[in-house]
Amino acid sequence: MVFEKDISKKIKSNSMHLSAFLLDWFDENKRELPFRKNRSLYSIWVSEVMLQQTKVDTVIPYFNSWMKKFPNIKSVAEASEENILKSWEGLGYYSRCRNFHKAAKIIVNDYGSKIPEDWDNFRSLPGVGDYTAGAVLSIALNKNYLAIDGNVKRVVSRITRRKKLSKYNLNYIRSFLSKNIDIIRTGDFNEAIMELGACICLPRLPKCRQCPLNSFCAGYKSGTPSNYPQKSVIKKVPVRTFVGGIIRFKDRILIQKRDSQMLNGLWEIPMKQVTLDSNYIFDFKKYIFDKYGYIISFKKIISEVEHVYSHFKMKLIVMDFINCDDVKNTGNSFSWIYKRDIDRYAFHRANHKVFKLFKSFNWDV
Ligand code: SF4
């Protein structure tokens, strides 16, 4: 982070050329995005949370509908977790959403519904790290903080020909930005360099000829800008196999609510991880009996769906079962729902792929 005092000292000893070129380009070329129209602290914060690990095109419709549904921090705090998760459904990385909900409640209870504008209090909120605090406070309030995301690291590592994103080089990048940031337009500077990374200084094929910073860029002058920074070795993602059961009773199906660190609070069809040598059907029937006391009868395998999470790939074998017992119990953690009510619940993404199968699934078999 860079404080006002620090920048003022640095700015006297450094030329403004790079930031001037960058800001001129940004003023002319920045994309029209919904979160660039409303510059409130709340709206910028929502957009920054949604944009973490997620592409702009994916975020736009979520951002628009979120702002209609939850126009301010109080409306978020007052909403149920179920409602919040439903609005986030499909965006992934649900801990972002849960943390935002927790932060909103803290702001209502401890700050009289006013989002704190100073670094220490804002940074202490759940889900707010250095990047989010720097981006939100600089973009919404033009405060003098850096915001260094993956795009920014790539752009600066190319300009300065830093091969590895080591601790030393990350400090070097931070120091480079501190020296070159525009003290008058800190928020715009942060946004501009991120925008340059997103639109011009692309990971594989940077558009150097169109780049406003090519005269400053050592990577471009080297002739191999995309060699910077060095790619990290991609680890092979393990595959985990699960059986998911569409367990029917008349015209209803059984769903359960997750109570685990991953995807906590979201709904799913009952599913169980299996090993390749196990008897999938037997294991799944036993799992349902042990968990719910239902005796279920296997009908057929419907299909297989795959979904990639950050740390594993899920192979989900979807099977059709009939529940042989009468359905009496519904609790907070499970429910027998009608097919038409599926959209009322927030499911994780792998389940959306399962529900697509419903179109081709003969419900009445
Ligand atoms: S000149 Fe090329 S490599 Fe350098 S910052 Fe611009 S787009 Fe990136």
mmCIF file of C-alpha atoms and ligand atoms in Angstrom:
data_model
loop_
_atom_site.group_PDB
_atom_site.id
_atom_site.type_symbol
_atom_site.label_atom_id
_atom_site.label_comp_id
_atom_site.label_asym_id
_atom_site.label_seq_id
_atom_site.Cartn_x
_atom_site.Cartn_y
_atom_site.Cartn_z
ATOM 1 C CA MET A 1 0.000 0.000 0.000
ATOM 2 C CA VAL A 2 1.140 3.551 -0.600
ATOM 3 C CA PHE A 3 0.122 6.425 1.626
ATOM 4 C CA GLU A 4 -0.405 9.989 0.477
ATOM 5 C CA LYS A 5 2.736 11.239 2.219
ATOM 6 C CA ASP A 6 4.907 8.578 0.586
ATOM 7 C CA ILE A 7 3.658 9.308 -2.911
ATOM 8 C CA SER A 8 4.143 13.049 -2.541
ATOM 9 C CA LYS A 9 7.830 12.539 -1.777
ATOM 10 C CA LYS A 10 8.332 10.136 -4.653
ATOM 11 C CA ILE A 11 6.466 12.145 -7.199
ATOM 12 C CA LYS A 12 8.881 15.059 -6.867
ATOM 13 C CA SER A 13 11.753 12.876 -8.006
ATOM 14 C CA ASN A 14 10.067 10.978 -10.838
ATOM 15 C CA SER A 15 8.780 11.953 -14.213
ATOM 16 C CA MET A 16 5.035 11.615 -14.905
ATOM 17 C CA HIS A 17 5.511 10.462 -18.472
ATOM 18 C CA LEU A 18 4.427 6.868 -18.095
ATOM 19 C CA SER A 19 1.263 7.699 -16.186
ATOM 20 C CA ALA A 20 0.427 10.528 -18.602
ATOM 21 C CA PHE A 21 0.629 8.166 -21.592
ATOM 22 C CA LEU A 22 -1.358 5.552 -19.724
ATOM 23 C CA LEU A 23 -4.106 7.915 -18.576
ATOM 24 C CA ASP A 24 -4.486 9.510 -22.012
ATOM 25 C CA TRP A 25 -4.973 6.050 -23.486
ATOM 26 C CA PHE A 26 -7.424 5.110 -20.727
ATOM 27 C CA ASP A 27 -9.497 8.259 -21.195
ATOM 28 C CA GLU A 28 -9.851 7.495 -24.886
ATOM 29 C CA ASN A 29 -10.236 3.734 -24.828
ATOM 30 C CA LYS A 30 -11.728 2.497 -21.564
ATOM 31 C CA ARG A 31 -14.605 0.079 -21.910
ATOM 32 C CA GLU A 32 -18.114 1.162 -21.007
ATOM 33 C CA LEU A 33 -18.896 -0.994 -18.008
ATOM 34 C CA PRO A 34 -21.885 -0.718 -15.680
ATOM 35 C CA PHE A 35 -19.673 -0.292 -12.623
ATOM 36 C CA ARG A 36 -17.946 2.648 -14.318
ATOM 37 C CA LYS A 37 -21.226 4.551 -14.303
ATOM 38 C CA ASN A 38 -21.973 4.305 -10.615
ATOM 39 C CA ARG A 39 -18.808 5.209 -8.677
ATOM 40 C CA SER A 40 -20.186 4.785 -5.166
ATOM 41 C CA LEU A 41 -18.086 2.930 -2.629
ATOM 42 C CA TYR A 42 -20.754 0.234 -2.418
ATOM 43 C CA SER A 43 -21.028 -0.298 -6.164
ATOM 44 C CA ILE A 44 -17.253 -0.402 -6.735
ATOM 45 C CA TRP A 45 -16.888 -2.851 -3.873
ATOM 46 C CA VAL A 46 -19.589 -5.157 -5.276
ATOM 47 C CA SER A 47 -17.889 -5.103 -8.685
ATOM 48 C CA GLU A 48 -14.437 -5.797 -7.246
ATOM 49 C CA VAL A 49 -15.731 -8.760 -5.250
ATOM 50 C CA MET A 50 -17.480 -10.193 -8.302
ATOM 51 C CA LEU A 51 -14.482 -9.630 -10.572
ATOM 52 C CA GLN A 52 -12.127 -11.700 -8.420
ATOM 53 C CA GLN A 53 -11.264 -14.804 -10.480
ATOM 54 C CA THR A 54 -14.141 -14.019 -12.871
ATOM 55 C CA LYS A 55 -14.255 -12.479 -16.335
ATOM 56 C CA VAL A 56 -15.881 -9.098 -16.912
ATOM 57 C CA ASP A 57 -18.427 -10.469 -19.422
ATOM 58 C CA THR A 58 -19.615 -13.024 -16.884
ATOM 59 C CA VAL A 59 -19.860 -10.432 -14.120
ATOM 60 C CA ILE A 60 -21.914 -7.784 -15.972
ATOM 61 C CA PRO A 61 -25.369 -9.444 -15.811
ATOM 62 C CA TYR A 62 -24.784 -10.516 -12.199
ATOM 63 C CA PHE A 63 -23.706 -7.003 -11.247
ATOM 64 C CA ASN A 64 -26.755 -5.419 -12.905
ATOM 65 C CA SER A 65 -29.264 -7.717 -11.267
ATOM 66 C CA TRP A 66 -27.471 -7.525 -7.890
ATOM 67 C CA MET A 67 -27.647 -3.725 -7.881
ATOM 68 C CA LYS A 68 -31.374 -3.849 -8.606
ATOM 69 C CA LYS A 69 -32.029 -6.388 -5.909
ATOM 70 C CA PHE A 70 -29.591 -5.024 -3.315
ATOM 71 C CA PRO A 71 -29.135 -1.309 -3.987
ATOM 72 C CA ASN A 72 -27.174 -0.620 -0.793
ATOM 73 C CA ILE A 73 -25.248 -2.295 1.987
ATOM 74 C CA LYS A 74 -28.271 -2.350 4.317
ATOM 75 C CA SER A 75 -30.308 -4.396 1.831
ATOM 76 C CA VAL A 76 -27.489 -6.966 1.738
ATOM 77 C CA ALA A 77 -27.293 -7.149 5.526
ATOM 78 C CA GLU A 78 -31.046 -7.649 5.820
ATOM 79 C CA ALA A 79 -31.246 -10.406 3.199
ATOM 80 C CA SER A 80 -31.139 -14.072 4.165
ATOM 81 C CA GLU A 81 -28.084 -16.122 3.217
ATOM 82 C CA GLU A 82 -30.353 -18.222 1.002
ATOM 83 C CA ASN A 83 -31.432 -15.134 -0.921
ATOM 84 C CA ILE A 84 -27.864 -13.853 -1.229
ATOM 85 C CA LEU A 85 -26.554 -17.177 -2.493
ATOM 86 C CA LYS A 86 -29.404 -17.436 -4.984
ATOM 87 C CA SER A 87 -28.340 -14.094 -6.501
ATOM 88 C CA TRP A 88 -24.749 -15.343 -6.711
ATOM 89 C CA GLU A 89 -25.724 -18.729 -8.131
ATOM 90 C CA GLY A 90 -23.461 -19.701 -11.029
ATOM 91 C CA LEU A 91 -20.797 -17.057 -10.339
ATOM 92 C CA GLY A 92 -18.689 -19.521 -8.331
ATOM 93 C CA TYR A 93 -16.268 -18.940 -5.433
ATOM 94 C CA TYR A 94 -19.172 -18.588 -3.034
ATOM 95 C CA SER A 95 -16.994 -17.656 -0.066
ATOM 96 C CA ARG A 96 -16.743 -14.188 -1.683
ATOM 97 C CA CYS A 97 -20.496 -13.827 -1.392
ATOM 98 C CA ARG A 98 -20.721 -15.151 2.153
ATOM 99 C CA ASN A 99 -17.905 -12.852 3.280
ATOM 100 C CA PHE A 100 -19.597 -9.872 1.656
ATOM 101 C CA HIS A 101 -22.807 -10.746 3.487
ATOM 102 C CA LYS A 102 -20.907 -10.966 6.804
ATOM 103 C CA ALA A 103 -19.165 -7.647 6.097
ATOM 104 C CA ALA A 104 -22.507 -5.980 5.320
ATOM 105 C CA LYS A 105 -23.896 -7.087 8.697
ATOM 106 C CA ILE A 106 -20.812 -5.732 10.487
ATOM 107 C CA ILE A 107 -21.182 -2.396 8.686
ATOM 108 C CA VAL A 108 -24.848 -2.119 9.665
ATOM 109 C CA ASN A 109 -24.207 -3.119 13.288
ATOM 110 C CA ASP A 110 -20.874 -1.390 13.959
ATOM 111 C CA TYR A 111 -20.707 1.509 11.507
ATOM 112 C CA GLY A 112 -24.330 2.684 11.317
ATOM 113 C CA SER A 113 -24.659 1.317 7.738
ATOM 114 C CA LYS A 114 -21.835 3.550 6.462
ATOM 115 C CA ILE A 115 -19.035 1.704 4.705
ATOM 116 C CA PRO A 116 -15.752 2.674 6.424
ATOM 117 C CA GLU A 117 -13.546 4.849 4.255
ATOM 118 C CA ASP A 118 -10.242 4.392 6.033
ATOM 119 C CA TRP A 119 -7.784 1.614 5.255
ATOM 120 C CA ASP A 120 -7.647 -0.099 8.658
ATOM 121 C CA ASN A 121 -11.388 -0.454 9.206
ATOM 122 C CA PHE A 122 -12.204 -1.339 5.606
ATOM 123 C CA ARG A 123 -9.310 -3.811 5.356
ATOM 124 C CA SER A 124 -10.460 -5.547 8.549
ATOM 125 C CA LEU A 125 -13.824 -6.566 7.036
ATOM 126 C CA PRO A 126 -14.334 -10.235 6.065
ATOM 127 C CA GLY A 127 -13.073 -11.013 2.565
ATOM 128 C CA VAL A 128 -11.210 -7.709 2.156
ATOM 129 C CA GLY A 129 -7.518 -8.199 1.390
ATOM 130 C CA ASP A 130 -4.851 -5.709 0.315
ATOM 131 C CA TYR A 131 -5.906 -5.814 -3.327
ATOM 132 C CA THR A 132 -9.624 -5.244 -2.658
ATOM 133 C CA ALA A 133 -8.985 -2.479 -0.135
ATOM 134 C CA GLY A 134 -6.552 -0.724 -2.477
ATOM 135 C CA ALA A 135 -8.801 -1.051 -5.519
ATOM 136 C CA VAL A 136 -12.031 0.013 -3.804
ATOM 137 C CA LEU A 137 -10.608 2.945 -1.824
ATOM 138 C CA SER A 138 -8.594 4.271 -4.752
ATOM 139 C CA ILE A 139 -11.240 3.834 -7.466
ATOM 140 C CA ALA A 140 -14.251 5.000 -5.448
ATOM 141 C CA LEU A 141 -12.554 7.687 -3.326
ATOM 142 C CA ASN A 142 -9.326 8.412 -5.238
ATOM 143 C CA LYS A 143 -7.331 7.506 -2.137
ATOM 144 C CA ASN A 144 -3.632 6.922 -2.595
ATOM 145 C CA TYR A 145 -3.320 3.168 -2.564
ATOM 146 C CA LEU A 146 -2.025 0.707 -5.110
ATOM 147 C CA ALA A 147 -4.154 -2.157 -6.434
ATOM 148 C CA ILE A 148 -1.980 -4.955 -7.782
ATOM 149 C CA ASP A 149 -3.845 -7.824 -9.424
ATOM 150 C CA GLY A 150 -2.672 -10.421 -11.958
ATOM 151 C CA ASN A 151 -3.050 -8.031 -14.906
ATOM 152 C CA VAL A 152 -0.968 -5.356 -13.213
ATOM 153 C CA LYS A 153 1.765 -7.838 -12.303
ATOM 154 C CA ARG A 154 1.941 -9.003 -15.916
ATOM 155 C CA VAL A 155 2.120 -5.486 -17.386
ATOM 156 C CA VAL A 156 4.815 -4.269 -14.998
ATOM 157 C CA SER A 157 6.856 -7.464 -15.182
ATOM 158 C CA ARG A 158 7.005 -6.936 -18.959
ATOM 159 C CA ILE A 159 7.824 -3.246 -18.777
ATOM 160 C CA THR A 160 10.630 -3.968 -16.322
ATOM 161 C CA ARG A 161 11.608 -7.414 -17.701
ATOM 162 C CA ARG A 162 11.042 -9.299 -14.462
ATOM 163 C CA LYS A 163 11.062 -12.993 -15.270
ATOM 164 C CA LYS A 164 9.959 -14.566 -12.025
ATOM 165 C CA LEU A 165 7.236 -13.272 -9.764
ATOM 166 C CA SER A 166 9.466 -13.850 -6.733
ATOM 167 C CA LYS A 167 9.024 -11.925 -3.499
ATOM 168 C CA TYR A 168 11.907 -9.681 -4.505
ATOM 169 C CA ASN A 169 10.372 -8.948 -7.913
ATOM 170 C CA LEU A 170 6.903 -8.360 -6.468
ATOM 171 C CA ASN A 171 8.453 -5.736 -4.199
ATOM 172 C CA TYR A 172 10.205 -4.307 -7.232
ATOM 173 C CA ILE A 173 6.861 -4.107 -9.097
ATOM 174 C CA ARG A 174 5.253 -2.398 -6.093
ATOM 175 C CA SER A 175 8.062 0.096 -5.894
ATOM 176 C CA PHE A 176 7.882 0.756 -9.657
ATOM 177 C CA LEU A 177 4.157 1.478 -9.375
ATOM 178 C CA SER A 178 4.665 3.727 -6.344
ATOM 179 C CA LYS A 179 7.142 5.769 -8.331
ATOM 180 C CA ASN A 180 4.938 6.047 -11.394
ATOM 181 C CA ILE A 181 1.414 6.359 -10.017
ATOM 182 C CA ASP A 182 -0.399 9.612 -10.786
ATOM 183 C CA ILE A 183 -0.918 11.343 -7.453
ATOM 184 C CA ILE A 184 -3.910 13.333 -8.718
ATOM 185 C CA ARG A 185 -5.713 10.378 -10.323
ATOM 186 C CA THR A 186 -4.670 7.357 -8.292
ATOM 187 C CA GLY A 187 -7.930 5.474 -8.854
ATOM 188 C CA ASP A 188 -7.823 6.073 -12.600
ATOM 189 C CA PHE A 189 -4.164 5.038 -12.720
ATOM 190 C CA ASN A 190 -4.980 1.722 -10.998
ATOM 191 C CA GLU A 191 -7.944 1.110 -13.270
ATOM 192 C CA ALA A 192 -5.978 2.097 -16.358
ATOM 193 C CA ILE A 193 -3.141 -0.320 -15.789
ATOM 194 C CA MET A 194 -5.610 -3.133 -15.076
ATOM 195 C CA GLU A 195 -7.482 -2.205 -18.246
ATOM 196 C CA LEU A 196 -4.246 -2.259 -20.226
ATOM 197 C CA GLY A 197 -3.582 -5.780 -18.947
ATOM 198 C CA ALA A 198 -7.113 -6.906 -19.789
ATOM 199 C CA CYS A 199 -7.292 -5.397 -23.300
ATOM 200 C CA ILE A 200 -3.763 -4.854 -24.676
ATOM 201 C CA CYS A 201 -1.062 -6.581 -22.679
ATOM 202 C CA LEU A 202 -2.704 -9.974 -23.076
ATOM 203 C CA PRO A 203 -1.112 -13.077 -21.530
ATOM 204 C CA ARG A 204 -0.197 -14.886 -24.740
ATOM 205 C CA LEU A 205 -0.250 -12.294 -27.518
ATOM 206 C CA PRO A 206 0.263 -8.752 -26.248
ATOM 207 C CA LYS A 207 -0.792 -6.063 -28.737
ATOM 208 C CA CYS A 208 2.412 -4.094 -28.309
ATOM 209 C CA ARG A 209 1.993 -1.883 -31.366
ATOM 210 C CA GLN A 210 -1.245 -0.500 -29.947
ATOM 211 C CA CYS A 211 0.193 -0.103 -26.470
ATOM 212 C CA PRO A 212 0.622 3.427 -25.100
ATOM 213 C CA LEU A 213 3.572 2.232 -23.001
ATOM 214 C CA ASN A 214 5.637 0.519 -25.686
ATOM 215 C CA SER A 215 8.338 3.196 -25.594
ATOM 216 C CA PHE A 216 8.839 2.441 -21.870
ATOM 217 C CA CYS A 217 8.686 -1.323 -22.193
ATOM 218 C CA ALA A 218 11.874 -3.347 -21.856
ATOM 219 C CA GLY A 219 9.959 -6.547 -22.629
ATOM 220 C CA TYR A 220 8.771 -5.144 -25.948
ATOM 221 C CA LYS A 221 12.259 -3.947 -26.795
ATOM 222 C CA SER A 222 13.597 -7.447 -26.087
ATOM 223 C CA GLY A 223 11.381 -8.800 -28.889
ATOM 224 C CA THR A 224 9.849 -11.475 -26.647
ATOM 225 C CA PRO A 225 7.452 -9.654 -24.318
ATOM 226 C CA SER A 226 5.299 -12.716 -23.689
ATOM 227 C CA ASN A 227 8.268 -14.406 -21.988
ATOM 228 C CA TYR A 228 7.569 -12.107 -19.025
ATOM 229 C CA PRO A 229 6.634 -13.169 -16.469
ATOM 230 C CA GLN A 230 7.680 -16.796 -16.737
ATOM 231 C CA LYS A 231 4.707 -19.162 -16.743
ATOM 232 C CA SER A 232 4.309 -21.163 -13.568
ATOM 233 C CA VAL A 233 4.182 -24.918 -14.012
ATOM 234 C CA ILE A 234 0.558 -26.028 -14.222
ATOM 235 C CA LYS A 235 -0.175 -28.801 -11.773
ATOM 236 C CA LYS A 236 -2.228 -31.724 -12.979
ATOM 237 C CA VAL A 237 -5.696 -31.493 -11.483
ATOM 238 C CA PRO A 238 -6.837 -34.742 -9.812
ATOM 239 C CA VAL A 239 -10.111 -36.312 -10.917
ATOM 240 C CA ARG A 240 -12.647 -37.297 -8.256
ATOM 241 C CA THR A 241 -15.599 -39.493 -9.092
ATOM 242 C CA PHE A 242 -18.985 -38.990 -7.452
ATOM 243 C CA VAL A 243 -22.364 -40.638 -7.742
ATOM 244 C CA GLY A 244 -25.260 -38.196 -7.744
ATOM 245 C CA GLY A 245 -28.754 -39.523 -7.290
ATOM 246 C CA ILE A 246 -31.956 -38.088 -8.650
ATOM 247 C CA ILE A 247 -34.067 -39.718 -5.975
ATOM 248 C CA ARG A 248 -37.739 -39.470 -6.834
ATOM 249 C CA PHE A 249 -40.882 -39.885 -4.806
ATOM 250 C CA LYS A 250 -43.967 -39.365 -6.939
ATOM 251 C CA ASP A 251 -43.365 -35.979 -8.559
ATOM 252 C CA ARG A 252 -40.755 -34.741 -6.125
ATOM 253 C CA ILE A 253 -36.982 -35.153 -5.778
ATOM 254 C CA LEU A 254 -34.691 -35.102 -2.777
ATOM 255 C CA ILE A 255 -32.166 -32.278 -2.429
ATOM 256 C CA GLN A 256 -29.742 -31.551 0.391
ATOM 257 C CA LYS A 257 -27.995 -28.465 1.665
ATOM 258 C CA ARG A 258 -24.210 -28.513 1.900
ATOM 259 C CA ASP A 259 -22.624 -28.045 5.292
ATOM 260 C CA SER A 260 -18.929 -27.991 4.484
ATOM 261 C CA GLN A 261 -16.151 -25.542 3.795
ATOM 262 C CA MET A 262 -16.567 -25.916 0.055
ATOM 263 C CA LEU A 263 -19.813 -24.514 -1.417
ATOM 264 C CA ASN A 264 -21.301 -24.219 2.045
ATOM 265 C CA GLY A 265 -25.010 -23.366 2.140
ATOM 266 C CA LEU A 266 -25.691 -24.334 -1.473
ATOM 267 C CA TRP A 267 -28.144 -27.061 -2.429
ATOM 268 C CA GLU A 268 -27.387 -30.195 -4.437
ATOM 269 C CA ILE A 269 -28.826 -33.544 -5.344
ATOM 270 C CA PRO A 270 -27.484 -36.129 -2.862
ATOM 271 C CA MET A 271 -24.007 -37.153 -3.945
ATOM 272 C CA LYS A 272 -21.209 -39.297 -2.659
ATOM 273 C CA GLN A 273 -17.587 -39.637 -3.657
ATOM 274 C CA VAL A 274 -16.734 -43.176 -4.783
ATOM 275 C CA THR A 275 -13.558 -45.054 -5.640
ATOM 276 C CA LEU A 276 -13.050 -46.757 -8.970
ATOM 277 C CA ASP A 277 -13.156 -50.230 -7.437
ATOM 278 C CA SER A 278 -16.282 -49.652 -5.354
ATOM 279 C CA ASN A 279 -19.817 -50.805 -6.106
ATOM 280 C CA TYR A 280 -21.299 -47.397 -6.922
ATOM 281 C CA ILE A 281 -24.940 -48.353 -6.604
ATOM 282 C CA PHE A 282 -24.570 -50.290 -3.376
ATOM 283 C CA ASP A 283 -22.424 -47.543 -1.835
ATOM 284 C CA PHE A 284 -24.878 -44.836 -2.773
ATOM 285 C CA LYS A 285 -27.926 -46.728 -1.500
ATOM 286 C CA LYS A 286 -26.120 -47.342 1.799
ATOM 287 C CA TYR A 287 -25.168 -43.658 2.012
ATOM 288 C CA ILE A 288 -28.812 -42.613 1.610
ATOM 289 C CA PHE A 289 -30.041 -45.189 4.104
ATOM 290 C CA ASP A 290 -27.414 -44.174 6.696
ATOM 291 C CA LYS A 291 -28.081 -40.477 6.214
ATOM 292 C CA TYR A 292 -31.864 -40.347 5.758
ATOM 293 C CA GLY A 293 -33.136 -43.835 6.566
ATOM 294 C CA TYR A 294 -34.669 -44.200 3.080
ATOM 295 C CA ILE A 295 -34.563 -47.440 1.142
ATOM 296 C CA ILE A 296 -34.118 -46.507 -2.508
ATOM 297 C CA SER A 297 -34.330 -48.599 -5.622
ATOM 298 C CA PHE A 298 -31.965 -48.135 -8.567
ATOM 299 C CA LYS A 299 -33.627 -47.518 -11.957
ATOM 300 C CA LYS A 300 -30.925 -46.520 -14.417
ATOM 301 C CA ILE A 301 -27.806 -44.479 -15.103
ATOM 302 C CA ILE A 302 -28.888 -41.202 -16.659
ATOM 303 C CA SER A 303 -25.597 -39.653 -17.742
ATOM 304 C CA GLU A 304 -22.247 -38.288 -16.656
ATOM 305 C CA VAL A 305 -21.326 -34.669 -16.151
ATOM 306 C CA GLU A 306 -17.945 -33.088 -15.504
ATOM 307 C CA HIS A 307 -17.111 -29.912 -13.699
ATOM 308 C CA VAL A 308 -13.723 -28.369 -12.965
ATOM 309 C CA TYR A 309 -13.131 -26.735 -9.602
ATOM 310 C CA SER A 310 -9.932 -24.893 -8.709
ATOM 311 C CA HIS A 311 -8.308 -27.938 -7.100
ATOM 312 C CA PHE A 312 -9.999 -30.966 -8.664
ATOM 313 C CA LYS A 313 -12.097 -32.121 -11.554
ATOM 314 C CA MET A 314 -15.434 -33.676 -10.648
ATOM 315 C CA LYS A 315 -16.772 -36.589 -12.641
ATOM 316 C CA LEU A 316 -20.391 -37.005 -11.588
ATOM 317 C CA ILE A 317 -22.274 -40.140 -12.540
ATOM 318 C CA VAL A 318 -25.958 -39.244 -12.383
ATOM 319 C CA MET A 319 -28.333 -42.077 -11.539
ATOM 320 C CA ASP A 320 -32.077 -42.394 -11.267
ATOM 321 C CA PHE A 321 -33.538 -43.874 -8.081
ATOM 322 C CA ILE A 322 -37.031 -44.324 -6.696
ATOM 323 C CA ASN A 323 -37.609 -43.828 -3.015
ATOM 324 C CA CYS A 324 -39.592 -46.761 -1.681
ATOM 325 C CA ASP A 325 -40.482 -45.172 1.666
ATOM 326 C CA ASP A 326 -43.114 -42.628 2.400
ATOM 327 C CA VAL A 327 -41.757 -39.085 2.535
ATOM 328 C CA LYS A 328 -42.515 -37.398 5.812
ATOM 329 C CA ASN A 329 -39.440 -35.562 6.938
ATOM 330 C CA THR A 330 -38.136 -32.307 5.605
ATOM 331 C CA GLY A 331 -35.530 -30.417 7.574
ATOM 332 C CA ASN A 332 -33.338 -27.366 7.145
ATOM 333 C CA SER A 333 -30.672 -29.487 5.536
ATOM 334 C CA PHE A 334 -32.778 -31.455 3.059
ATOM 335 C CA SER A 335 -36.011 -31.100 1.200
ATOM 336 C CA TRP A 336 -38.342 -32.950 -1.160
ATOM 337 C CA ILE A 337 -39.078 -30.453 -3.908
ATOM 338 C CA TYR A 338 -41.240 -30.373 -6.998
ATOM 339 C CA LYS A 339 -39.431 -30.171 -10.306
ATOM 340 C CA ARG A 340 -41.004 -26.782 -11.006
ATOM 341 C CA ASP A 341 -39.443 -25.374 -7.785
ATOM 342 C CA ILE A 342 -35.830 -26.072 -8.707
ATOM 343 C CA ASP A 343 -35.228 -22.414 -9.599
ATOM 344 C CA ARG A 344 -36.180 -21.302 -6.095
ATOM 345 C CA TYR A 345 -33.040 -22.881 -4.613
ATOM 346 C CA ALA A 346 -29.372 -21.926 -5.043
ATOM 347 C CA PHE A 347 -27.483 -24.908 -6.446
ATOM 348 C CA HIS A 348 -23.793 -25.198 -7.236
ATOM 349 C CA ARG A 349 -22.660 -25.324 -10.838
ATOM 350 C CA ALA A 350 -22.256 -29.073 -11.251
ATOM 351 C CA ASN A 351 -25.952 -29.379 -10.391
ATOM 352 C CA HIS A 352 -26.947 -26.943 -13.104
ATOM 353 C CA LYS A 353 -25.420 -29.361 -15.567
ATOM 354 C CA VAL A 354 -27.472 -32.142 -13.975
ATOM 355 C CA PHE A 355 -30.681 -30.138 -14.253
ATOM 356 C CA LYS A 356 -30.074 -29.594 -17.933
ATOM 357 C CA LEU A 357 -30.397 -33.358 -18.237
ATOM 358 C CA PHE A 358 -33.936 -33.074 -16.913
ATOM 359 C CA LYS A 359 -35.018 -31.837 -20.304
ATOM 360 C CA SER A 360 -34.165 -35.179 -21.825
ATOM 361 C CA PHE A 361 -35.077 -37.191 -18.753
ATOM 362 C CA ASN A 362 -38.310 -39.158 -18.765
ATOM 363 C CA TRP A 363 -39.670 -38.038 -15.404
ATOM 364 C CA ASP A 364 -42.577 -40.449 -15.392
ATOM 365 C CA VAL A 365 -40.655 -43.691 -15.867
HETATM 366 S S1 SF4 B 1 4.515 -2.898 -24.960
HETATM 367 FE FE1 SF4 B 1 3.602 -4.906 -25.090
HETATM 368 S S2 SF4 B 1 4.496 -6.062 -23.437
HETATM 369 FE FE2 SF4 B 1 4.931 -3.931 -23.037
HETATM 370 S S3 SF4 B 1 3.273 -3.282 -21.689
HETATM 371 FE FE3 SF4 B 1 2.653 -2.811 -23.773
HETATM 372 S S4 SF4 B 1 1.487 -4.593 -24.464
HETATM 373 FE FE4 SF4 B 1 2.620 -5.173 -22.634
#
